[in-house]
Short mmCIF file of C-alpha atoms and ligand atoms in Angstrom, two decimals:
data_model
loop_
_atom_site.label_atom_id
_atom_site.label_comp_id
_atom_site.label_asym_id
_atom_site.label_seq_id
_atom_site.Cartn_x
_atom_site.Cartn_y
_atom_site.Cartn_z
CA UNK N 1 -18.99 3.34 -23.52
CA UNK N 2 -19.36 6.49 -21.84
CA UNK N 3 -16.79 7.89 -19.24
CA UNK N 4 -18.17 6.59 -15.69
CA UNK N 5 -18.51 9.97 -13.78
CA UNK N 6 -20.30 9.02 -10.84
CA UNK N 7 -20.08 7.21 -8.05
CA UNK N 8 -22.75 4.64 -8.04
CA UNK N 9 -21.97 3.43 -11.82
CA UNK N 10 -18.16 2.82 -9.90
CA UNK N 11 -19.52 1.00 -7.34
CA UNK N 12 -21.56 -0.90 -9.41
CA UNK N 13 -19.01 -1.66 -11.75
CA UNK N 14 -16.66 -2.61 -8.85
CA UNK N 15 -19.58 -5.04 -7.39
CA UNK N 16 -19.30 -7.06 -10.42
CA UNK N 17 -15.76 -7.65 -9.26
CA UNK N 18 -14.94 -11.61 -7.64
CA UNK N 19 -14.27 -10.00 -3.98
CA UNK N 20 -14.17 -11.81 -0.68
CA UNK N 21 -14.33 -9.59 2.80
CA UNK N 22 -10.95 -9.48 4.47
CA UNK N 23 -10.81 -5.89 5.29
CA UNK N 24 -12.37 -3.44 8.19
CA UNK N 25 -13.57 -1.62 5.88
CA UNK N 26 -14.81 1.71 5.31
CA UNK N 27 -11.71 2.97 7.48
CA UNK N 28 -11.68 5.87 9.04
CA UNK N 29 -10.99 9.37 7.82
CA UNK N 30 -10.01 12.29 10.42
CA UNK N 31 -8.45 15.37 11.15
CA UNK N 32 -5.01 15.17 12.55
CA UNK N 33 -5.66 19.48 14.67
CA UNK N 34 -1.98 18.60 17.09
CA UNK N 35 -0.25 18.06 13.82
CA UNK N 36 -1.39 20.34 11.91
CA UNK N 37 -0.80 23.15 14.35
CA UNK N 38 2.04 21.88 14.79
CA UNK N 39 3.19 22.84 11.28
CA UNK N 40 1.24 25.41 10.60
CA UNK N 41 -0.10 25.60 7.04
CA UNK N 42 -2.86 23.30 5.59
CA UNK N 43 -5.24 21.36 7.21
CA UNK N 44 -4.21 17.83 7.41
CA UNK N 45 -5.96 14.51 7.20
CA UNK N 46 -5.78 10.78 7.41
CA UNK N 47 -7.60 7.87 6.14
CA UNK N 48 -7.24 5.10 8.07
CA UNK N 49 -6.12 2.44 6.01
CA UNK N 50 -3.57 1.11 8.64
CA UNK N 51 -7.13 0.39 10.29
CA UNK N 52 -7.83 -2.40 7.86
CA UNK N 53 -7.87 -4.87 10.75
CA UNK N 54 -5.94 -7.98 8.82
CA UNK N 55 -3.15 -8.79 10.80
CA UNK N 56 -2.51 -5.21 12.19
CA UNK N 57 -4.11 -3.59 9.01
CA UNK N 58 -2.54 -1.69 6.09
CA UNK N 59 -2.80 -1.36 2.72
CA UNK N 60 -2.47 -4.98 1.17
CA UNK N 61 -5.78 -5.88 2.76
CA UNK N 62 -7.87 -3.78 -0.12
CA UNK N 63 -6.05 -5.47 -2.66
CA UNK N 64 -5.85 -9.04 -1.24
CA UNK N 65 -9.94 -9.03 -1.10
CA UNK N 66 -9.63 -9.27 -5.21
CA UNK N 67 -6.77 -11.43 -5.66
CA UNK N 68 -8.15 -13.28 -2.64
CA UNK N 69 -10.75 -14.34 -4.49
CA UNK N 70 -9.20 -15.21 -7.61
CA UNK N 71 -7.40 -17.64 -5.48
CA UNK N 72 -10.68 -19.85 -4.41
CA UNK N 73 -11.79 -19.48 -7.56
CA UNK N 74 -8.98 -21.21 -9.25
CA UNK N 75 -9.53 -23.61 -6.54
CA UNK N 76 -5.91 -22.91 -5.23
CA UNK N 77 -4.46 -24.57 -2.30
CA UNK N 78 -1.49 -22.69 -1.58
CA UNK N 79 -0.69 -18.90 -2.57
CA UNK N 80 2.86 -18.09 -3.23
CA UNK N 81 4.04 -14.45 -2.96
CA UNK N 82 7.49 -12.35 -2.36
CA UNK N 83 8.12 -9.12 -0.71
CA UNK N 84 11.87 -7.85 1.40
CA UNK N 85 12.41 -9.14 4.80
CA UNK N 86 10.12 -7.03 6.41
CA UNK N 87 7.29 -7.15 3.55
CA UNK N 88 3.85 -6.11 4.84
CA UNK N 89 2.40 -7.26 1.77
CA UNK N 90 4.01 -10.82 2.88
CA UNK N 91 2.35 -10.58 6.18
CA UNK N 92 -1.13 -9.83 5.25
CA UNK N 93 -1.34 -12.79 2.62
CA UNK N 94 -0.20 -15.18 5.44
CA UNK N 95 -3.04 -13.53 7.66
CA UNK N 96 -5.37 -13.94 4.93
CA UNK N 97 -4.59 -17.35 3.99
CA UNK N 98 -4.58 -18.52 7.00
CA UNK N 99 -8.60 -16.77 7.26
CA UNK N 100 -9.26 -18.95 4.19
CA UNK N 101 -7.79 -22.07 4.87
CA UNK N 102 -5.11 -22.02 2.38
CA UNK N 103 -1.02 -22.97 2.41
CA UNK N 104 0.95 -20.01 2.14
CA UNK N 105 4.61 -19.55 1.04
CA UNK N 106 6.80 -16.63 1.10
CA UNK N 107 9.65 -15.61 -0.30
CA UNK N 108 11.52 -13.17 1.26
CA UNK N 109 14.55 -10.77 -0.44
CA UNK N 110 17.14 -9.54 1.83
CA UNK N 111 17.39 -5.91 -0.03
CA UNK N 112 18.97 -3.90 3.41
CA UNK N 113 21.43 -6.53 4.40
CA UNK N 114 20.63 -5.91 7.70
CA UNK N 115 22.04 -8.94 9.90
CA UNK N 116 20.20 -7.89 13.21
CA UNK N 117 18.16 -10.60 14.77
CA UNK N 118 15.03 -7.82 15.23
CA UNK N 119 15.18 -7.59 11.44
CA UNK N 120 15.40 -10.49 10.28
CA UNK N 121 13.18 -12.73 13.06
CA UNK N 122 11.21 -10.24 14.71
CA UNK N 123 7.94 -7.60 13.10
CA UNK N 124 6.54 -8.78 10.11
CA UNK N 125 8.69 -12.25 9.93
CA UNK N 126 7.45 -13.36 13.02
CA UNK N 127 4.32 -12.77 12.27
CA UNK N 128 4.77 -14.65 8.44
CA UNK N 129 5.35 -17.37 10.57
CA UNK N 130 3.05 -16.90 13.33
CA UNK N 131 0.15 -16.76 10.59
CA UNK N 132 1.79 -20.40 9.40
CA UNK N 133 3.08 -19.23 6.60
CA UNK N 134 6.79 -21.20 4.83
CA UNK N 135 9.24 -18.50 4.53
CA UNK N 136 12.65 -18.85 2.55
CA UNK N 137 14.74 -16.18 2.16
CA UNK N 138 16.72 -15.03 -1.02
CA UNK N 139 19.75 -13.30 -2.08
CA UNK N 140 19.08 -9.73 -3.35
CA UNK N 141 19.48 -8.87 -7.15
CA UNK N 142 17.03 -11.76 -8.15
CA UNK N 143 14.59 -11.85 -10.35
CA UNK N 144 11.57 -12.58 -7.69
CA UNK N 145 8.56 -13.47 -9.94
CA UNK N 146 10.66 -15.86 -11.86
CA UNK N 147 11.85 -17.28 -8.43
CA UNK N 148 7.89 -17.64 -7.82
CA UNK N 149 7.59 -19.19 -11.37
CA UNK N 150 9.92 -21.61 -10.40
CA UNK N 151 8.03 -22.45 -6.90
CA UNK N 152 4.86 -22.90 -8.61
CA UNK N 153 6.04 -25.13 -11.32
CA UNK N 154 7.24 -27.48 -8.71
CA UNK N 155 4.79 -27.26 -6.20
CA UNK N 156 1.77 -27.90 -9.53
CA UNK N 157 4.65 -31.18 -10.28
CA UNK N 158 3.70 -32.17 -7.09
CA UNK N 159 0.21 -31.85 -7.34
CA UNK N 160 -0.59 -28.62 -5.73
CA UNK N 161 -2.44 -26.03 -7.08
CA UNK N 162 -0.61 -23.15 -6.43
CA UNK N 163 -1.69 -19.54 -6.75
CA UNK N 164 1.13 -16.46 -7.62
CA UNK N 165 0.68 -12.99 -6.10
CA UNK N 166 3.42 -10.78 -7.37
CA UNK N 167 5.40 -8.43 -5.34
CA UNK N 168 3.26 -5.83 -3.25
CA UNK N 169 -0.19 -7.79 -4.55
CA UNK N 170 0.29 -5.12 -7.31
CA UNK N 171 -1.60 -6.11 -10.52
CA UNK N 172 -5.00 -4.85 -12.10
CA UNK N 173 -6.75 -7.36 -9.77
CA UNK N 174 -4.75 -6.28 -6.74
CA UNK N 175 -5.38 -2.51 -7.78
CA UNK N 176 -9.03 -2.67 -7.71
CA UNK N 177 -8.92 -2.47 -3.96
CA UNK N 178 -7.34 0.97 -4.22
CA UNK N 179 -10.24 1.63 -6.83
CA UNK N 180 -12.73 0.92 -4.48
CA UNK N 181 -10.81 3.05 -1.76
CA UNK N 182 -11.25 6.24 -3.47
CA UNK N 183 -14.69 5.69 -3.98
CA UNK N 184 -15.28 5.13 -0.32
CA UNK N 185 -13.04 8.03 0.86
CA UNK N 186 -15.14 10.45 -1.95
CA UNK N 187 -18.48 9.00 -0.40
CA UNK N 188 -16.78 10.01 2.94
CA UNK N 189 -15.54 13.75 1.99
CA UNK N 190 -18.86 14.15 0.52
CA UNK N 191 -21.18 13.24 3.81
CA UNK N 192 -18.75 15.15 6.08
CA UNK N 193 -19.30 18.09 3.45
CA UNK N 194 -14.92 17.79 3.18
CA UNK N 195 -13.40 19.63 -0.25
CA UNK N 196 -10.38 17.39 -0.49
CA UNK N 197 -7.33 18.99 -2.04
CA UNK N 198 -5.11 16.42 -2.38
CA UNK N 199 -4.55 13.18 -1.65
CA UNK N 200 -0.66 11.77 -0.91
CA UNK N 201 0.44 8.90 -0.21
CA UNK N 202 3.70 6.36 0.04
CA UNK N 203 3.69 4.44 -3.15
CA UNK N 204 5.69 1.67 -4.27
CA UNK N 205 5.43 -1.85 -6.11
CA UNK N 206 2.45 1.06 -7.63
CA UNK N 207 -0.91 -1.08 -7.34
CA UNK N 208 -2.00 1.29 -4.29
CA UNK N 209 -1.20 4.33 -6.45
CA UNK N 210 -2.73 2.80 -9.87
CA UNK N 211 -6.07 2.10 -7.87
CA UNK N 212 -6.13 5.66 -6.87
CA UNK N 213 -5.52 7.14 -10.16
CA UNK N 214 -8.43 4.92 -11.95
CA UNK N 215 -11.06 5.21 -9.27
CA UNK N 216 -10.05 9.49 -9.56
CA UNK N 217 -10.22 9.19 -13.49
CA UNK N 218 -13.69 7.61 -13.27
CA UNK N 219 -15.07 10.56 -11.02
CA UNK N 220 -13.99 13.07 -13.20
CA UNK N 221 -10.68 14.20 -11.21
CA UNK N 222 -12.17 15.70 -8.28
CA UNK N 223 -8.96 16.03 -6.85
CA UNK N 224 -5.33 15.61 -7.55
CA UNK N 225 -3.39 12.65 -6.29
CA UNK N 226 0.59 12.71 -4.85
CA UNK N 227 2.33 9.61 -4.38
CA UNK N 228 5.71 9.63 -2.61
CA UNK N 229 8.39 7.18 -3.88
CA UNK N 230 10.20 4.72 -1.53
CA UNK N 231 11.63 2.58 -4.61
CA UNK N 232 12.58 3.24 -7.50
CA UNK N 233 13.53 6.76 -9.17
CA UNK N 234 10.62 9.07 -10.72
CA UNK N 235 10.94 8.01 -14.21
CA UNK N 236 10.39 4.62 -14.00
CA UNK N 237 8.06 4.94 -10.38
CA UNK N 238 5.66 6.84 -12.72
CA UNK N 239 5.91 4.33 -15.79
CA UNK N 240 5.22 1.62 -13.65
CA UNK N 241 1.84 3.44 -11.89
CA UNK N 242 0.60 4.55 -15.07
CA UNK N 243 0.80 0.90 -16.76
CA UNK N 244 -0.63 -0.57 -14.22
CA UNK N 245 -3.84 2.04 -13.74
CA UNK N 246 -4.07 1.37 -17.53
CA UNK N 247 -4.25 -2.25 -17.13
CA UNK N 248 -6.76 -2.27 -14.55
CA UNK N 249 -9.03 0.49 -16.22
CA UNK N 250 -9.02 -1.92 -19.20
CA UNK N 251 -10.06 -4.73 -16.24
CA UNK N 252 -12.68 -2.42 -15.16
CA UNK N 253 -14.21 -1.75 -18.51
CA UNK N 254 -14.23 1.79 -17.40
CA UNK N 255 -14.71 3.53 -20.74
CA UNK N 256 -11.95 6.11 -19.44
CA UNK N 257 -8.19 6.64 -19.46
CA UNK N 258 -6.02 7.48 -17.02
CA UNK N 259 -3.80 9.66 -19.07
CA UNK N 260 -0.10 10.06 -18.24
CA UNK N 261 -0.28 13.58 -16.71
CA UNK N 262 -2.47 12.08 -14.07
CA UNK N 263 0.46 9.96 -12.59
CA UNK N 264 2.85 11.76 -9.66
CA UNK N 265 5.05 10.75 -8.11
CA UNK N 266 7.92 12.50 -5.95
CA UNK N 267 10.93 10.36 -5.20
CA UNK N 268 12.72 12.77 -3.29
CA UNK N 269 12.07 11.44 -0.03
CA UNK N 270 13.45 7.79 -0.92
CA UNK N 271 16.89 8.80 1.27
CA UNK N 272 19.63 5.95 0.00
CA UNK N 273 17.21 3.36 -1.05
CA UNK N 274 14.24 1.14 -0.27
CA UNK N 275 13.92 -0.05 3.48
CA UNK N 276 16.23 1.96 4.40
CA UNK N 277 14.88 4.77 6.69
CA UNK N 278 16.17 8.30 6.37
CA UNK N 279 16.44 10.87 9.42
CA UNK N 280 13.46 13.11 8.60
CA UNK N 281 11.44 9.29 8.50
CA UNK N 282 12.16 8.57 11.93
CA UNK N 283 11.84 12.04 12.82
CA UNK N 284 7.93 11.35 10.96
CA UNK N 285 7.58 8.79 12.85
CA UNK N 286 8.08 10.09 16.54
CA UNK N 287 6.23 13.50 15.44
CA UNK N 288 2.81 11.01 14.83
CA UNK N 289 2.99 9.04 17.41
CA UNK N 290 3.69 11.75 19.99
CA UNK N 291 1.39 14.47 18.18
CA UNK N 292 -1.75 11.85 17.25
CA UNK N 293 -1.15 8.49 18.58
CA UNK N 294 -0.49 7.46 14.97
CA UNK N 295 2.34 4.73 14.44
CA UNK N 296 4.06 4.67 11.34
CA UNK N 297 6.18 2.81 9.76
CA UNK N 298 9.83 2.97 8.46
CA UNK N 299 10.06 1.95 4.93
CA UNK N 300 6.67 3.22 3.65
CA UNK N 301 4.47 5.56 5.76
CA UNK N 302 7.02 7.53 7.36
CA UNK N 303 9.24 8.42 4.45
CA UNK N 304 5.38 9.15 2.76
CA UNK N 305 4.69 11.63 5.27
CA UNK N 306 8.65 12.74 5.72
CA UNK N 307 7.65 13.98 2.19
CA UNK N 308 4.22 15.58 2.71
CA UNK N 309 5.25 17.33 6.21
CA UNK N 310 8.31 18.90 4.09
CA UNK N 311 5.72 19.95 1.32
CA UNK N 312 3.68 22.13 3.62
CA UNK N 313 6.98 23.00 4.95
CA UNK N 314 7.89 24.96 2.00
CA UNK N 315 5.04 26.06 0.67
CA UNK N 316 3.64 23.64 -1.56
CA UNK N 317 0.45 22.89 0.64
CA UNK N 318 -0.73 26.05 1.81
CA UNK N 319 -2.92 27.38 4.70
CA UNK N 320 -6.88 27.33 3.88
CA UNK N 321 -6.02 23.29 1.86
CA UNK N 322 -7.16 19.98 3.36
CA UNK N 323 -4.78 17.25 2.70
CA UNK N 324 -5.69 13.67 2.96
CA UNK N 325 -2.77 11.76 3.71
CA UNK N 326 -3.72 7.71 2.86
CA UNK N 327 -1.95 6.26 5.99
CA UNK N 328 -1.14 2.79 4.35
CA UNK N 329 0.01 0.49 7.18
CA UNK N 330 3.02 -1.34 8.19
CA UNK N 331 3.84 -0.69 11.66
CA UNK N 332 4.53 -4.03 12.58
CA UNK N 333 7.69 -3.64 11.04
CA UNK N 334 8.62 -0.90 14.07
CA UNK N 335 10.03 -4.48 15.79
CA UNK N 336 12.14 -5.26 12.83
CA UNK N 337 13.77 -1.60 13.09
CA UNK N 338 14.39 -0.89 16.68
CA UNK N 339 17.87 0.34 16.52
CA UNK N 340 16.94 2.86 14.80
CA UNK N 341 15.01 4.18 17.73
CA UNK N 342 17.79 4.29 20.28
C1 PLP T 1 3.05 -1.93 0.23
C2 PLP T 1 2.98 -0.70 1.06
C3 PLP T 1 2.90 0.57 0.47
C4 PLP T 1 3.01 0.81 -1.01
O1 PLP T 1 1.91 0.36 -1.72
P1 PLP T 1 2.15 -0.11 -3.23
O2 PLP T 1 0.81 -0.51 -3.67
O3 PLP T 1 3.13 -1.25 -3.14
O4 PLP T 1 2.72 1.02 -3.99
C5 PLP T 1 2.78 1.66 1.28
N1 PLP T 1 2.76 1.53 2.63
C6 PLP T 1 2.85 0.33 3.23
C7 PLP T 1 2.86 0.29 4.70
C8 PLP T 1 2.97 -0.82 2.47
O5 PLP T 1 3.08 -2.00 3.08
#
């Protein structure tokens, strides 16, 4: 098979896809002039996928479309997945199967050890449980998809028929909704006559970033793609993109690779680990929302743009770029971090 270098054989391929309509989608892609004056350098943009409209929005709506779908179609009655306290991923699958009708249950892994009742009860685990989701919390240090195993065994010994996202909804099925993405934000740049630079992003359980790369690979590379670590170190945040986008081009049928080179990330911007926010994240986070009326979040989208703000900073991004920065959700979790705001 031929590599797929155009944008309708994608979307064709992509419409062959089991996919159910969760998401508000295409999401909007602007120009963000008060912030990008304010640093002076590169123009700077922002699709819109905390706009997604499930639950708040963000990222996990894209992929849970696909794996949505795989659910009904295995005739599932409950869909198990795990995420840390304040998991956005966790949220969105309660939103969704509460849409379709479905028992969710959530596992959640206490990786900050933060004891504060806004943490723990408020932002995204309130809203787990406002959705009507069962959420049990675990121990950090776990392995979480064997704890899942374990759920599902004895929920299918009961006679359920349980369904297992893993972490983040990051798999070759979850990935495809990242696929799709950059075949929507290309149709986008291309009707708005936009010559995108680069695209960055926060990346971490890697399905958002292995999307990215596939859908980029199939249209010939038209331009490079940055994620921004909030996990684990370079290394192994790069291996696990890269398998992944190979996985799901293989799912796809694409007839192209994504080769190795075409994987990025930066980790620099993690600060002392995942969830916990750094100084120049908060500092993200007030700049958007009192520069553009954005809200970010701390554990993903602020450290994302923490990293892309310091990159035009010093030179990196230049004056006479545009820069798409993927705005990927999770602001609900704002309520689960309030002292750091005071
Ligand atoms: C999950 C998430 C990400 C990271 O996406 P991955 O596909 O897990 O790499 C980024 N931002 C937000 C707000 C998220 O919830």
């Amino acid at each position: 098979m031929s590599p797929l270098d155009n944008l309708d054989a994608l979307g064709q391929r992509l419409a062959q896809m089991p996919r159910l309509p969760l998401a508000h989608l295409p999401t909007p892609l602007e120009p963000m002039d008060r912030l990008s004056a304010e640093i002076g350098g590169p123009r700077l943009w922002i699709k819109r996928d905390d706009c997604t409209g499930l639950s708040t929005g963000g990222n996990k709506a894209r992929k849970l479309e696909f794996l949505m779908a795989e659910a009904v179609a295995h005739k599932a009655d409950i869909v198990l997945t795990h995420g840390a306290t304040q998991s956005n991923h966790a949220r969105q699958t309660a939103a969704a199967a509460a849409r379709l009708g479905l028992e969710c249950h959530i596992l959640l892994e206490d990786r900050t050890g933060f004891r504060e009742a806004e943490y723990t009860d408020n932002g995204n685990v309130m809203l787990d449980r406002l959705h009507g989701a069962t959420v049990e919390v675990r121990e950090t240090g776990l392995d979480m998809n064997a704890e899942l195993d374990v759920l599902a065994a004895r929920l299918a010994a009961e006679g359920r028929t349980p369904y297992v996202i893993p972490g983040g909804g990051s798999n070759a099925i979850g990935a495809l909704g990242y696929v799709n993405a950059v075949a929507e934000l290309h149709a986008q740049a291309r009707a708005m006559d936009l010559r995108i630079d680069h695209l960055v992003h926060a990346t971490g359980s890697a399905g958002t970033q292995a999307g990215l790369a596939v859908g980029l690979a199939a249209l010939g590379r038209p331009f490079p793609l940055l994620g921004i670590g909030v996990r684990a170190p370079q290394p192994r945040q790069e291996a696990n993109v890269h398998a992944l986008a190979v996985a799901t081009a293989e799912r796809l049928d694409l007839g192209c690779s994504v080769e190795r080179a075409d994987i990025v990330a930066n980790c620099d911007y993690l600060g002392e680990g995942y969830g916990l926010p750094t100084p120049e994240a908060i500092a993200a986070i007030r700049l958007l929302a009192q520069t553009e009326g954005i809200l970010l979040d701390p554990v993903y989208s602020a450290k994302g743009m923490a990293g892309l703000l310091d990159l035009c900073r010093n030179g990196t991004f230049t004056a006479g770029q545009n820069i798409v920065f993927l705005h990927t959700g999770g602001a609900a979790a704002l309520f689960g971090y309030i002292r750091h705001f005071n």
